Amino acid sequence: MSGAFRLAAGGRIDRAAPLRFRFDGRPYEGLKGDTLASALLANGMHLVGRSLKYHRPRGIVAAGADEPNAIVQVGEGAWTQPNARATEVELYDGLVARNVTAWPGVGFDLGAAASLLSPLLVAGFYYKTFMAPGRWWRRLYEPALRRMAGLGRAPAAPDPDVYDKRHAHADVLVVGAGPAGLAAALAAARTGARVMLADEQAEFGGALLSEGDEIDGRPALEWVGRAAAELASLPEVVPLPRATVFGYYDHNYLAIAERRADHLGPGAPPGLARRRLWRVRARRVVLATGAHERPLVFADNDRPGVMLASAVRAYLNRYAVAPGRRAVVFTNNDDAYRTAFDLADAGIELAAVVDARSHPAGERVGEARRRGIEVLAGSALTGTRGRRRVAAVEVRRLDPGGSAVEGPARTLACDLVAVSGGWSPAVHLFSQSQGTLRFDEARACFVPDRAAQAVRPAGAANGTFTLAGCLAEGLAAGAAAARLAGFGDGTAPPAPLVRTARDGPIRPLWFVPSGRPAARDGGRHFVDLQADVTAADIRLAAREGLDSVEHVKRYTAAGMGTDQGKTANVNALALLSQAVGRPIAGTGTTTFRPPYTPVGFGLLAGRDRGELFDPVRVTPMHAWHVAHGAVFEDVGQWKRPLYYPRAGEDMAAAVARECRAARGGVAALDATTLGKIDIRGPDAAAFLDRVYTNAWARLGLGQCRYGMMCGQDGMVLDDGVTTRLAPDRFLMTTTTGNAARVLDWLEEWLQTEWPGLRVYCTSVTEQWATVAIVGPRAREVLGPLAPGLALDNEGFPFMTLREAEVAGIPARVFRISFTGELSFEVNVPAWHGLALWEAVMRAGEPFGITPYGTEAMHVLRAEKGFIIVGQETDGTVTPLDLGMDWIVSRTKDFIGKRSLLRPDASRPDRKQLVGLLPEDPGEVLPEGAQLVAARPARAIGLKAGRPIPMIGHVTSSYSSAALGRSFALALVKGGRGRIGATVYAPLVGRTLAARIVEPVFYDREGKRRNG
Amino acid sequence: MRRYSILSLARNALSHHQGWPRLWRSPEPRRAYEIVIVGGGGHGLATAYYLAKEHGIVDVAVLEKGWLGGGNTGRNTTIIRSNYLWDESAAIYEHALRLWEGLSADLNFNVMLSQRGVLNLAHTLHDLREGARRVHANRLNGIDAEWLTPAEVKAFCPIVNVARDARYPVLGATLQRRGGVARHDAVAWGYARAADARGVDIVQNCEVTGIEVSGGRVTGVRTTRGAIGARKVAIAAAGHTSVLAAMAGIRLPIQSHPLQALVSEPVKPVLDCVVMSNAVHVYVSQSDKGELVMGAGIDAYNSYGQRGSFHVIERQMAACLELFPIFGRMRMMRSWAGIVDVCPDASPIVSKTPIGGLYINGGWGTGGFKSTPGSGWVFAHTIARDEPHPLNAPFSLDRFATGALIDEHGAAAVAH
Ligand SMILES: Cc1cc2nc3c(=O)[nH]c(=O)nc-3n(C[C@H](O)[C@H](O)[C@H](O)COP(=O)(O)OP(=O)(O)OC[C@H]3O[C@@H](n4cnc5c(N)ncnc54)[C@H](O)[C@@H]3O)c2cc1C
């Protein structure tokens, strides 16, 4: 038996498929087709949690995404899902769930002691106390508050599931597959338009799944079945059940979260993506998102057993569950009478319908009376009783103004209260799309007003609450959307026949007085059940002047729970309006923001995790580096060998060996990662003249030149060697990390400032592989590999390019040097990169050729005083600060030139590049160490203290094999004027001293580059 | 001002909380004030408070076009720290941090400053150098700063992923223990209440639509609630600084972009510090309500629409899971955006202007919440004395002409 409260017949559950599950450790049984909520109710479990602040018992209130109370932790271990709504969790065999708010259990909860303090815990109480002394907040109060807050628990292990993403284009995207949405989708799909229909529920039908309506004289679900089948048969239609449209962004871009595996539980096929994110660009959107029923705000309205009237119908009709044995219906409108009828039809005793309206006269009211249901008109519930579940309610007469109750109280025993305060259209997505809302007094709800995008609301989402109206509006909206997308003529198909009951008007009733003095009434009238916000809290906020909707929300937290106040917001707003004496229309709503319902981080991240978080770029020679034990560093997206340790070597030893090879023999560097941009066009030279600080127009064919570029602020942006390949063609190299940024920079100038220049830039970084052969014996290695190439200084001078075959591969060979040694950079098409590298290593073997990594490269260039952009520069350094006046043209204009003329650029105390020789040649200064002019009197510590003026910092610092000592580069205020002076680097507990020297440490004459 | 305390709370409980007064009055704006402050965010309200408290000037109105704190003050991720690289920045943010440390008591309003420590993770050798440089500079600037190894990072924040084989492994981190977070709304409300108590008029739903200038001096503002005269006008309208400056004919080198943030559903405490990473763009903390509060990246395009692009959120989550793989099944509950004003050097402008009596406080970009008390304090000084305080003198408007920039972009590249 799947629960004592399961009805004998009906429902969309499979009675032949029992499912076992556990809640708070106890075993239960449900049926296929149940949600966790319906299965719990079938077992008589209403109490599913405790309220956050006061720890009051709380039960299931709703049957869908609007549920505020039934928040549970589903699943265990790495698969655990915090904060699932029991009303949305499809039951599967073996499901394990726990309540998240009570400990040790929902029945006996230690936190309930907090309710003793409830008079103090009003909205915003924490702003008014715990102010001093400062540390107590952090040590004492805050941890206590933090422990009280929060719902479920984050998993302790990484999410083992995978998530997919898809892009889609739709002519018409219909959101919601209730009667309006299905009708819209049908009307649009029949024109041949590409239609997507997304609905958050497991099957299409929307509200019809829960109601006993008829269409064309037959059960409405038959119509739903036919509509769904027709849609499924059309090739251009994408039906998406279990798919929540959660975000509506600019340009009709919508995001949909599709659940694919949750309902299968552990039985899900391995590898199936748990969820799928659809990113849809839709020509037209039809929003048929339905409406949420509003609770009524009366005293002790939070007791388990108090449910929305429509939810009661859902449990009765869809899940064949009796949510109680004896019910009271409390309403201010005719719609809830349907609940009374369905309860009666299910054989559940009905104590009475309590109707706030003095003279309800709609057709259904008449029918109720005819059926012998007691209707207590002009009455209201003024309280409920019961410990863990409602046991009785109190009914009194409501005065015509609705501000007081009168007469004696009548007590009705019951274990179920079905309430309806009217309906709020689900305008969330419409509002997200920037559409405006309007308060409709007659229907007492906010409805869509002006659309801001290509969207049209239909059905209950538009404030149209009759089935006939929903169908007609849906068909019209679907046909119109298709026509606007270029399909069909806009004629809506004929609407099926539906009988519409003649309903009387709703009586807006935002607060139900309980008969206590007004000042004391409202402390137990719950507005937001999840955030534990009462009517008194809303009034307190208004009293304290926090009387805009946003302030109320922030001060009381109403609407800020995981249900985002779907049942609470309009009531809160109305109470605020009453408190400040403003019409609801003038109070306005808070902003609706994505997502409609919470969306998993994992889904948003999709497959961009781990290795795929950011593309890993490797050179064609990567496998060789790996095989030879390289240690890698991340430079931008690239993996670059940092050094190649041999057995028993640490980093320092390996780097020293690599440096010695480059200076004394021959070494090789994989230089593929440097950015390469092919710059072409008749104005290419003129363009380079503008972006580089130095002159390019007269650079000869096959000549290379080092260039430096600045930002508009005159600060160094990037550097590299650029070569003239043809009169109208250059190959620019950039630093590895900046390649994309430099290309963007060039494009920005070309496209926005100088569109007249005929220049085209193409990234060719990945098209070429580069091997630098470096060292005095470089010619001996390259010579045999390139027999046709003259390598001597006359035949192949420094800073020139030669095209030749190297190891049989067509290559560009550049004679340039970043180490100061003789060196050739051989470029070949990328797919030959490994072959070239291996050929070089083979040819170099007799000379002990040594592969070296970026660390040795850094040491070698620093010995020569060559800068690295991003290390010697930080966005505040000009070429002049680096002592590179020679590269700054005085005659031509270039980006940043005017900034270099600003007074600050010639300030004498600018930081300038200098060299440092530590007093202790064995001591390597820490990179980043700050420098001071005089030895500080006291050591510095970790705590906050008094400032000490700084004059500069260490930018690069190494131990040099060639120099036999440590050395560093630094930026020091007025540094060039301090050559010879001693500076100090205060570290925690000790201070290091160093002498300022010229920033070139090795081969100052520059002879070695000629070999 | 009726003082708040646990006793007043208990007393009021007895009268069912009927006796609490308004946090601030809601006066009709007068025809003229000595000083009009445009913008009722934290900075504008703090300025008003310190004008009254430090300079005894109470003939002041704060004009807010919407509701107090509805701009970036109420939209930010509330990270507070002072461990900036440059001396000028360090000085002003450290001044702010010291004010933060006594703010709840000073305002008699709990702004919930929680000094839970801010970690800035390093993922590359470049990050290591920059982090070390910043730690050294902070220490000499008298600011608490520590360097943590990956193992120490793990000990300090056990849930962060320090695996060596991560795409961008954590190589270390800087830690400022005095850094943390505060409750953003409370900052606006606390300052408003305290300023109001000293006589400042706080006027909501009053948009400034024009700035009156005559003979090179400001004379007042036009608003949606009529003209208001003023001897001095102070702009503190983050997101719209250039719009307001343009009303006085001043063009600012500011770009305005949407910046998004989001929170997860609330869960029990899992993260007790603030974690920031530039390379893997993440900054996250857990609020007292249990929500993970997370900032996303800035939208590339300029916009005044307070909403950002979805792909930025997707990217943000990928980054988040890279650092916190256990958050995979956490769910985003709300997302939103604010408009941030960014200067070319990513440092603010707190300055006099070429127009007499007109002052600008803006360009705090993605990181001005932490400076709120300090910013208000120096701005009040600048307005009251008609000359900048040494702490904000470097943040003058003319630095864009002289070139004396304070480039927090290139150097620290730490945004928040
Ligand atoms: C998503 C996000 C995350 C952030 N995270 C952090 C963080 O972690 N740490 C940090 O330190 N900083 C952060 N910031 C930045 C920080 O929020 C801001 O720098 C700071 O709050 C600015 O405060 P303010 O008072 O100047 O501006 P605001 O709070 O924006 O106040 C300006 C006010 O001016 C009003 N206004 C505008 N025009 C007019 C007019 N014409 N007339 C009248 N009033 C007008 C606006 O309505 C607004 O209320 C973040 C910002 C965003 C958007």
PDB file of N, CA and C in Angstrom, chain B residues 35 150 212:
ATOM      1  N   ILE B  35      24.847  72.707   1.169  1.00  0.00           N
ATOM      2  CA  ILE B  35      25.476  71.644   0.380  1.00  0.00           C
ATOM      3  C   ILE B  35      24.412  70.644  -0.067  1.00  0.00           C
ATOM      4  N   PRO B 150      50.420  26.885  -0.685  1.00  0.00           N
ATOM      5  CA  PRO B 150      49.199  26.128  -0.990  1.00  0.00           C
ATOM      6  C   PRO B 150      48.703  25.322   0.216  1.00  0.00           C
ATOM      7  N   GLU B 212      22.992  73.828 -11.961  1.00  0.00           N
ATOM      8  CA  GLU B 212      23.025  75.248 -12.325  1.00  0.00           C
ATOM      9  C   GLU B 212      24.418  75.797 -12.041  1.00  0.00           C
TER      10      GLU B 212
END
